[in-house]
């Protein structure tokens, strides 16, 4: 029987307060969801990707365990941070893959509602990451909405809960951010 969100949230808060035993109890409860999140990321990667789903989960888990000073609010917050870490790992891998290449053009990246979008190449992932960083400099909340929707696959309701804003605000931020990113990516 899967653990409840309440139980996961309780363990996250205990871990955040320094209880290492809570982390030991938490790990098996969240591993399957972390693996599914990683799987959604990996489905979008081009064929021949050397990073495997399990390696992505393990690397993200190691980075999560090393995070200090995070006050885990709840399960949704944990998976949003996990998605952000996985994104960083994939972008770092893509940048390393392209380090020896010169030139080339960035292709258009389709901003789908979730990670179920078609595969994208390293250049596309890097272009999207760069554009998202530029958006974050202008409007951090809109960048978080994109990150939570596009990369973490959270619903509008979950994003509203995580960011503590209204559902209409999430929808408006998503629409505006998507339009801005589409324009920014088309310039590349």
Coordinates of N, CA and C in Angstrom, one line a residue:
X1 N 0.8 -1.2 0.0 CA 0.0 0.0 0.0 C 0.9 1.2 0.0
X2 N 0.7 2.2 -0.9 CA 1.5 3.4 -1.0 C 1.4 4.2 0.2
X3 N 2.5 4.9 0.6 CA 2.4 5.8 1.7 C 1.6 7.0 1.4
X4 N 0.9 7.6 2.4 CA 0.1 8.7 2.2 C 1.0 10.0 2.1
X5 N 0.4 11.0 1.5 CA 1.1 12.3 1.4 C 1.4 12.8 2.8
X6 N 0.5 12.6 3.7 CA 0.7 13.0 5.1 C 1.9 12.4 5.7
X7 N 2.0 11.1 5.5 CA 3.2 10.4 6.1 C 4.5 10.8 5.5
X8 N 4.5 11.0 4.1 CA 5.7 11.5 3.5 C 6.0 12.9 3.9
X9 N 5.0 13.7 4.1 CA 5.3 15.1 4.5 C 5.8 15.1 6.0
X10 N 5.3 14.2 6.8 CA 5.8 14.1 8.2 C 7.2 13.7 8.2
X11 N 7.6 12.7 7.4 CA 9.0 12.3 7.4 C 9.9 13.3 6.8
X12 N 9.4 14.0 5.8 CA 10.2 15.1 5.2 C 10.5 16.2 6.2
X13 N 9.5 16.6 7.0 CA 9.8 17.6 8.0 C 10.7 17.1 9.1
X14 N 10.6 15.8 9.5 CA 11.5 15.2 10.5 C 12.9 15.2 10.0
X15 N 13.1 14.8 8.7 CA 14.4 14.8 8.1 C 15.0 16.2 8.0
X16 N 14.1 17.2 7.7 CA 14.6 18.6 7.6 C 15.0 19.1 9.0
X17 N 14.5 18.5 10.0 CA 14.8 18.8 11.4 C 16.0 18.1 11.9
X18 N 16.6 17.2 11.0 CA 17.9 16.5 11.4 C 17.7 15.1 11.8
X19 N 16.5 14.5 11.6 CA 16.3 13.1 12.0 C 16.7 12.2 10.8
X20 N 17.9 11.6 10.9 CA 18.4 10.8 9.9 C 17.6 9.5 9.7
X21 N 17.0 9.0 10.8 CA 16.1 7.8 10.7 C 14.9 8.1 9.9
X22 N 14.4 9.3 9.9 CA 13.3 9.7 9.0 C 13.7 9.5 7.5
X23 N 14.9 9.9 7.2 CA 15.4 9.8 5.8 C 15.4 8.3 5.4
X24 N 15.9 7.4 6.3 CA 15.9 6.0 6.0 C 14.5 5.5 5.8
X25 N 13.5 6.0 6.5 CA 12.1 5.5 6.3 C 11.5 6.1 5.0
X26 N 12.0 7.3 4.7 CA 11.4 8.1 3.6 C 11.9 7.5 2.2
X27 N 13.1 7.1 2.2 CA 13.7 6.6 0.9 C 12.9 5.6 0.2
X28 N 12.5 4.5 0.8 CA 11.7 3.5 0.0 C 10.3 4.0 -0.3
X29 N 9.8 5.0 0.4 CA 8.4 5.5 0.1 C 8.4 6.4 -1.1
X30 N 9.5 7.1 -1.4 CA 9.6 8.1 -2.5 C 10.3 7.6 -3.7
X31 N 11.0 6.5 -3.6 CA 11.9 6.0 -4.7 C 11.1 5.7 -5.9
X32 N 9.9 5.1 -5.8 CA 9.2 4.8 -7.1 C 8.7 6.0 -7.8
X33 N 8.3 7.0 -7.0 CA 7.9 8.3 -7.6 C 9.1 9.0 -8.2
X34 N 10.2 9.0 -7.6 CA 11.4 9.6 -8.1 C 11.8 8.9 -9.4
X35 N 11.6 7.6 -9.4 CA 12.0 6.8 -10.7 C 11.0 7.2 -11.8
X36 N 9.7 7.4 -11.5 CA 8.8 7.7 -12.5 C 9.1 9.1 -13.1
X37 N 9.4 10.1 -12.2 CA 9.8 11.4 -12.6 C 11.0 11.4 -13.5
X38 N 12.0 10.6 -13.1 CA 13.2 10.4 -14.0 C 12.9 9.8 -15.3
X39 N 12.0 8.8 -15.3 CA 11.6 8.1 -16.5 C 10.9 9.1 -17.5
X40 N 10.1 10.0 -16.9 CA 9.5 11.1 -17.8 C 10.5 11.9 -18.4
X41 N 11.5 12.3 -17.7 CA 12.6 13.1 -18.2 C 13.4 12.3 -19.3
X42 N 13.7 11.1 -19.0 CA 14.5 10.3 -19.9 C 13.8 9.9 -21.2
X43 N 12.4 9.9 -21.2 CA 11.7 9.6 -22.5 C 11.9 10.7 -23.5
X44 N 12.2 11.9 -23.0 CA 12.4 13.1 -23.9 C 13.8 13.2 -24.4
X45 N 14.7 12.4 -23.9 CA 16.1 12.5 -24.3 C 16.3 11.7 -25.6
X46 N 17.3 12.2 -26.4 CA 17.5 11.6 -27.7 C 18.0 10.2 -27.6
X47 N 17.8 9.3 -28.6 CA 18.3 8.0 -28.6 C 19.9 8.0 -28.4
X48 N 20.4 7.0 -27.7 CA 21.8 6.9 -27.5 C 22.3 7.7 -26.3
X49 N 21.3 8.2 -25.5 CA 21.7 8.9 -24.3 C 22.4 7.9 -23.4
X50 N 23.5 8.4 -22.8 CA 24.3 7.5 -22.0 C 23.8 7.5 -20.5
X51 N 23.1 8.5 -20.1 CA 22.6 8.5 -18.8 C 21.3 7.7 -18.7
X52 N 21.2 6.7 -17.8 CA 20.1 5.9 -17.7 C 19.1 6.4 -16.6
X53 N 17.9 6.0 -16.6 CA 16.9 6.4 -15.6 C 17.4 6.2 -14.2
X54 N 17.8 5.0 -13.9 CA 18.3 4.7 -12.6 C 19.5 5.5 -12.1
X55 N 20.4 5.8 -13.1 CA 21.5 6.7 -12.7 C 21.0 8.1 -12.4
X56 N 20.0 8.6 -13.2 CA 19.5 9.9 -12.9 C 18.8 9.9 -11.5
X57 N 18.1 8.9 -11.2 CA 17.4 8.8 -9.9 C 18.5 8.8 -8.8
X58 N 19.5 8.0 -9.0 CA 20.6 7.9 -7.9 C 21.3 9.2 -7.8
X59 N 21.7 9.8 -8.9 CA 22.4 11.1 -8.8 C 21.5 12.2 -8.1
X60 N 20.2 12.2 -8.5 CA 19.3 13.2 -7.9 C 19.2 12.9 -6.4
X61 N 19.1 11.6 -6.0 CA 18.9 11.3 -4.6 C 20.2 11.7 -3.8
X62 N 21.3 11.4 -4.4 CA 22.6 11.8 -3.7 C 22.6 13.4 -3.5
X63 N 22.2 14.1 -4.5 CA 22.2 15.6 -4.3 C 21.1 16.0 -3.3
X64 N 20.0 15.3 -3.3 CA 18.9 15.6 -2.3 C 19.4 15.4 -0.9
X65 N 20.1 14.3 -0.7 CA 20.5 13.9 0.7 C 21.5 14.9 1.2
X66 N 22.3 15.5 0.2 CA 23.3 16.5 0.6 C 22.8 17.9 0.8
X67 N 21.5 18.1 0.5 CA 20.9 19.4 0.6 C 20.8 19.7 2.1
X68 N 21.3 20.9 2.5 CA 21.1 21.3 3.9 C 20.3 22.6 4.0
X69 N 19.7 22.7 5.1 CA 18.9 23.9 5.4 C 17.6 24.1 4.6
X70 N 17.2 23.0 4.0 CA 15.8 23.1 3.4 C 14.8 22.7 4.4
X71 N 13.8 23.5 4.4 CA 12.6 23.2 5.3 C 11.6 22.6 4.4
X72 N 11.5 21.3 4.4 CA 10.6 20.6 3.5 C 9.2 20.9 4.0
X73 N 8.3 21.4 3.1 CA 7.0 21.8 3.4 C 6.1 20.6 3.4
X74 N 6.2 19.8 2.3 CA 5.3 18.7 2.1 C 5.9 17.9 0.9
X75 N 5.1 16.8 0.5 CA 5.5 15.9 -0.6 C 5.6 16.7 -1.9
X76 N 4.7 17.6 -2.2 CA 4.8 18.3 -3.4 C 6.0 19.2 -3.5
X77 N 6.4 19.8 -2.4 CA 7.6 20.6 -2.4 C 8.8 19.7 -2.7
X78 N 8.9 18.5 -2.1 CA 10.0 17.6 -2.2 C 10.1 17.2 -3.7
X79 N 9.0 16.9 -4.4 CA 9.1 16.4 -5.8 C 9.4 17.6 -6.7
X80 N 9.0 18.8 -6.3 CA 9.3 20.0 -7.2 C 10.8 20.2 -7.1
X81 N 11.4 20.1 -5.9 CA 12.9 20.2 -5.8 C 13.6 19.1 -6.5
X82 N 13.0 17.9 -6.4 CA 13.6 16.7 -7.1 C 13.6 17.0 -8.6
X83 N 12.5 17.5 -9.1 CA 12.5 17.8 -10.6 C 13.5 18.8 -11.0
X84 N 13.7 19.8 -10.1 CA 14.6 20.9 -10.4 C 16.1 20.3 -10.5
X85 N 16.3 19.4 -9.5 CA 17.7 18.7 -9.5 C 17.9 17.9 -10.7
X86 N 16.9 17.1 -11.1 CA 17.0 16.2 -12.3 C 17.2 17.1 -13.5
X87 N 16.5 18.2 -13.6 CA 16.7 19.1 -14.7 C 18.1 19.6 -14.8
X88 N 18.7 20.0 -13.7 CA 20.1 20.4 -13.6 C 21.0 19.3 -14.1
X89 N 20.8 18.1 -13.6 CA 21.7 17.0 -14.0 C 21.6 16.8 -15.5
X90 N 20.4 16.8 -16.1 CA 20.3 16.6 -17.5 C 20.9 17.7 -18.3
X91 N 20.7 18.9 -17.9 CA 21.3 20.1 -18.6 C 22.8 20.0 -18.5
X92 N 23.3 19.7 -17.3 CA 24.8 19.6 -17.2 C 25.3 18.5 -18.1
X93 N 24.6 17.4 -18.2 CA 25.0 16.3 -19.1 C 25.0 16.7 -20.5
X94 N 23.9 17.4 -20.9 CA 23.8 17.9 -22.3 C 24.9 18.9 -22.6
X95 N 25.2 19.8 -21.7 CA 26.3 20.8 -21.9 C 27.7 20.0 -22.0
X96 N 27.9 19.0 -21.2 CA 29.1 18.3 -21.3 C 29.2 17.5 -22.7
X97 N 28.0 17.0 -23.1 CA 28.0 16.3 -24.4 C 28.3 17.2 -25.6
X98 N 27.9 18.5 -25.5 CA 28.1 19.5 -26.6 C 29.4 20.3 -26.4
X99 N 30.2 20.0 -25.3 CA 31.3 20.8 -25.1 C 32.3 20.9 -26.2
X100 N 32.4 19.7 -26.9 CA 33.4 19.7 -28.0 C 32.9 20.1 -29.4
X101 N 31.6 20.3 -29.4 CA 31.0 20.7 -30.7 C 31.0 22.2 -30.9
X102 N 31.0 22.6 -32.1 CA 31.0 24.1 -32.4 C 29.9 24.3 -33.4
X103 N 29.3 25.5 -33.3 CA 28.3 25.9 -34.3 C 27.0 25.2 -34.0
X104 N 26.2 25.0 -35.1 CA 24.9 24.4 -35.0 C 23.8 25.4 -34.7
X105 N 22.6 25.0 -34.9 CA 21.5 25.8 -34.6 C 20.6 25.2 -33.6
X106 N 20.0 26.0 -32.8 CA 19.0 25.5 -31.8 C 17.7 25.3 -32.6
X107 N 17.0 24.2 -32.3 CA 15.7 24.0 -32.9 C 14.6 24.4 -32.0
X108 N 13.5 24.6 -32.6 CA 12.3 25.0 -31.8 C 11.9 24.0 -30.8
X109 N 11.7 24.4 -29.5 CA 11.3 23.5 -28.5 C 9.8 23.7 -28.2
X110 N 9.0 22.6 -28.3 CA 7.6 22.7 -28.1 C 7.3 22.7 -26.6
X111 N 6.7 23.7 -26.1 CA 6.3 23.7 -24.6 C 5.0 23.0 -24.4
X112 N 5.1 21.7 -24.1 CA 4.0 20.9 -23.9 C 3.5 21.1 -22.4
X113 N 2.4 20.5 -22.1 CA 1.9 20.6 -20.7 C 2.7 19.8 -19.7
X114 N 3.4 18.8 -20.2 CA 4.1 18.0 -19.2 C 5.3 17.3 -19.9
X115 N 5.9 16.4 -19.1 CA 7.1 15.8 -19.6 C 6.8 14.7 -20.7
X116 N 5.6 14.6 -21.1 CA 5.2 13.6 -22.1 C 5.4 14.1 -23.5
X117 N 6.1 15.2 -23.6 CA 6.3 15.8 -25.0 C 7.4 14.9 -25.7
X118 N 7.5 15.1 -27.0 CA 8.4 14.4 -27.8 C 9.9 14.6 -27.3
X119 N 10.7 13.7 -27.8 CA 12.1 13.8 -27.4 C 12.7 15.1 -27.9
X120 N 13.7 15.6 -27.2 CA 14.4 16.7 -27.6 C 15.9 16.5 -27.5
X121 N 16.7 17.2 -28.4 CA 18.1 17.0 -28.4 C 18.8 17.8 -27.3
X122 N 20.1 17.6 -27.1 CA 20.8 18.4 -26.1 C 20.8 19.9 -26.4
X123 N 20.8 20.3 -27.6 CA 20.8 21.7 -27.9 C 19.5 22.3 -27.5
X124 N 18.4 21.6 -27.7 CA 17.1 22.1 -27.4 C 16.9 22.2 -25.9
X125 N 17.4 21.2 -25.1 CA 17.3 21.3 -23.7 C 18.1 22.4 -23.1
X126 N 19.3 22.7 -23.7 CA 20.1 23.8 -23.2 C 19.5 25.1 -23.6
X127 N 18.9 25.2 -24.8 CA 18.2 26.4 -25.2 C 17.1 26.7 -24.3
X128 N 16.3 25.7 -24.0 CA 15.2 25.9 -23.1 C 15.6 26.3 -21.7
X129 N 16.7 25.7 -21.2 CA 17.2 26.0 -19.9 C 17.7 27.5 -19.9
X130 N 18.4 27.9 -20.9 CA 18.9 29.3 -21.0 C 17.7 30.3 -21.0
X131 N 16.7 29.9 -21.8 CA 15.6 30.8 -21.9 C 14.8 30.9 -20.5
X132 N 14.7 29.7 -19.9 CA 14.1 29.7 -18.6 C 14.9 30.5 -17.5
X133 N 16.2 30.5 -17.6 CA 17.0 31.3 -16.7 C 16.7 32.8 -17.0
X134 N 16.6 33.2 -18.3 CA 16.3 34.6 -18.6 C 14.9 35.0 -18.1
X135 N 14.0 34.1 -18.2 CA 12.6 34.4 -17.7 C 12.7 34.5 -16.2
X136 N 13.5 33.7 -15.5 CA 13.6 33.8 -14.1 C 14.1 35.1 -13.6
X137 N 15.1 35.7 -14.4 CA 15.6 37.0 -14.0 C 14.5 38.1 -14.1
X138 N 13.6 37.9 -15.1 CA 12.5 38.9 -15.2 C 11.3 38.6 -14.3
X139 N 11.0 37.3 -14.1 CA 9.8 37.0 -13.3 C 10.0 35.6 -12.8
X140 N 10.4 35.6 -11.5 CA 10.8 34.3 -10.9 C 9.5 33.3 -10.8
X141 N 8.4 33.9 -10.5 CA 7.2 33.1 -10.3 C 6.8 32.4 -11.6
X142 N 6.8 33.1 -12.7 CA 6.5 32.5 -14.0 C 7.5 31.4 -14.3
X143 N 8.7 31.6 -14.0 CA 9.7 30.6 -14.3 C 9.4 29.3 -13.4
X144 N 9.0 29.5 -12.2 CA 8.7 28.4 -11.3 C 7.5 27.7 -11.9
X145 N 6.5 28.4 -12.3 CA 5.3 27.8 -12.9 C 5.7 26.9 -14.1
X146 N 6.5 27.4 -15.0 CA 7.0 26.6 -16.1 C 7.8 25.3 -15.6
X147 N 8.6 25.6 -14.7 CA 9.4 24.4 -14.2 C 8.6 23.4 -13.6
X148 N 7.6 23.8 -12.8 CA 6.7 22.8 -12.1 C 5.8 22.1 -13.1
X149 N 5.3 22.9 -14.1 CA 4.4 22.3 -15.0 C 5.1 21.4 -16.1
X150 N 6.1 22.0 -16.7 CA 6.8 21.4 -17.8 C 7.8 20.3 -17.3
X151 N 8.6 20.6 -16.3 CA 9.6 19.6 -15.9 C 9.1 18.6 -14.9
X152 N 8.3 19.1 -13.9 CA 7.8 18.2 -12.8 C 6.5 17.6 -13.2
X153 N 5.8 18.1 -14.1 CA 4.5 17.5 -14.5 C 3.4 17.7 -13.5
X154 N 3.5 18.8 -12.7 CA 2.5 19.0 -11.7 C 1.3 19.6 -12.3
X155 N 0.1 19.3 -11.7 CA -1.1 19.9 -12.2 C -1.2 21.4 -11.8
X156 N -2.1 22.1 -12.4 CA -2.3 23.5 -12.1 C -2.7 23.6 -10.6
X157 N -3.5 22.7 -10.1 CA -3.9 22.8 -8.7 C -2.7 22.5 -7.8
X158 N -1.8 21.6 -8.1 CA -0.6 21.3 -7.3 C 0.4 22.5 -7.3
X159 N 0.5 23.2 -8.5 CA 1.3 24.3 -8.6 C 0.8 25.5 -7.7
X160 N -0.5 25.7 -7.8 CA -1.1 26.7 -6.9 C -0.9 26.4 -5.5
X161 N -1.0 25.2 -5.1 CA -0.7 24.8 -3.7 C 0.7 25.0 -3.3
X162 N 1.6 24.6 -4.2 CA 3.1 24.7 -3.9 C 3.5 26.2 -3.8
X163 N 3.0 27.0 -4.8 CA 3.5 28.4 -4.8 C 2.6 29.3 -4.0
X164 N 1.5 28.7 -3.4 CA 0.6 29.5 -2.6 C 0.0 30.7 -3.3
X165 N -0.5 30.4 -4.5 CA -1.2 31.4 -5.4 C -2.5 30.7 -5.9
X166 N -3.3 31.5 -6.5 CA -4.6 31.0 -7.0 C -4.5 30.2 -8.3
X167 N -5.4 29.4 -8.5 CA -5.4 28.6 -9.8 C -5.5 29.5 -11.0
X168 N -6.3 30.6 -11.0 CA -6.3 31.5 -12.2 C -4.9 32.2 -12.4
X169 N -4.2 32.4 -11.3 CA -2.9 33.0 -11.4 C -1.9 32.1 -12.0
X170 N -2.0 30.8 -11.7 CA -1.1 29.8 -12.3 C -1.4 29.7 -13.8
X171 N -2.7 29.6 -14.1 CA -3.1 29.6 -15.6 C -2.6 30.8 -16.3
X172 N -2.7 31.9 -15.8 CA -2.3 33.2 -16.4 C -0.7 33.2 -16.5
X173 N 0.0 32.8 -15.5 CA 1.4 32.8 -15.5 C 1.9 31.7 -16.5
X174 N 1.2 30.6 -16.6 CA 1.6 29.6 -17.6 C 1.5 30.1 -19.0
X175 N 0.3 30.7 -19.3 CA 0.0 31.2 -20.6 C 1.1 32.3 -21.0
X176 N 1.3 33.2 -20.1 CA 2.2 34.3 -20.5 C 3.7 33.8 -20.6
X177 N 4.1 32.9 -19.7 CA 5.4 32.4 -19.7 C 5.6 31.5 -21.0
X178 N 4.6 30.8 -21.3 CA 4.8 29.9 -22.5 C 4.9 30.8 -23.8
X179 N 4.2 31.9 -23.8 CA 4.3 32.8 -25.0 C 5.7 33.5 -25.0
X180 N 6.1 33.9 -23.8 CA 7.4 34.5 -23.8 C 8.5 33.6 -24.2
X181 N 8.5 32.4 -23.6 CA 9.5 31.4 -24.0 C 9.5 31.0 -25.4
X182 N 8.3 30.8 -26.0 CA 8.2 30.5 -27.4 C 8.9 31.6 -28.3
X183 N 8.6 32.8 -27.9 CA 9.2 33.9 -28.7 C 10.7 33.9 -28.5
X184 N 11.2 33.7 -27.2 CA 12.6 33.7 -26.9 C 13.3 32.6 -27.7
X185 N 12.7 31.4 -27.7 CA 13.3 30.3 -28.3 C 13.3 30.4 -29.9
X186 N 12.3 31.1 -30.4 CA 12.3 31.3 -31.9 C 13.4 32.3 -32.3
X187 N 13.9 33.1 -31.4 CA 15.0 34.0 -31.7 C 16.3 33.3 -31.8
X188 N 16.4 32.1 -31.2 CA 17.6 31.4 -31.2 C 17.7 30.6 -32.5

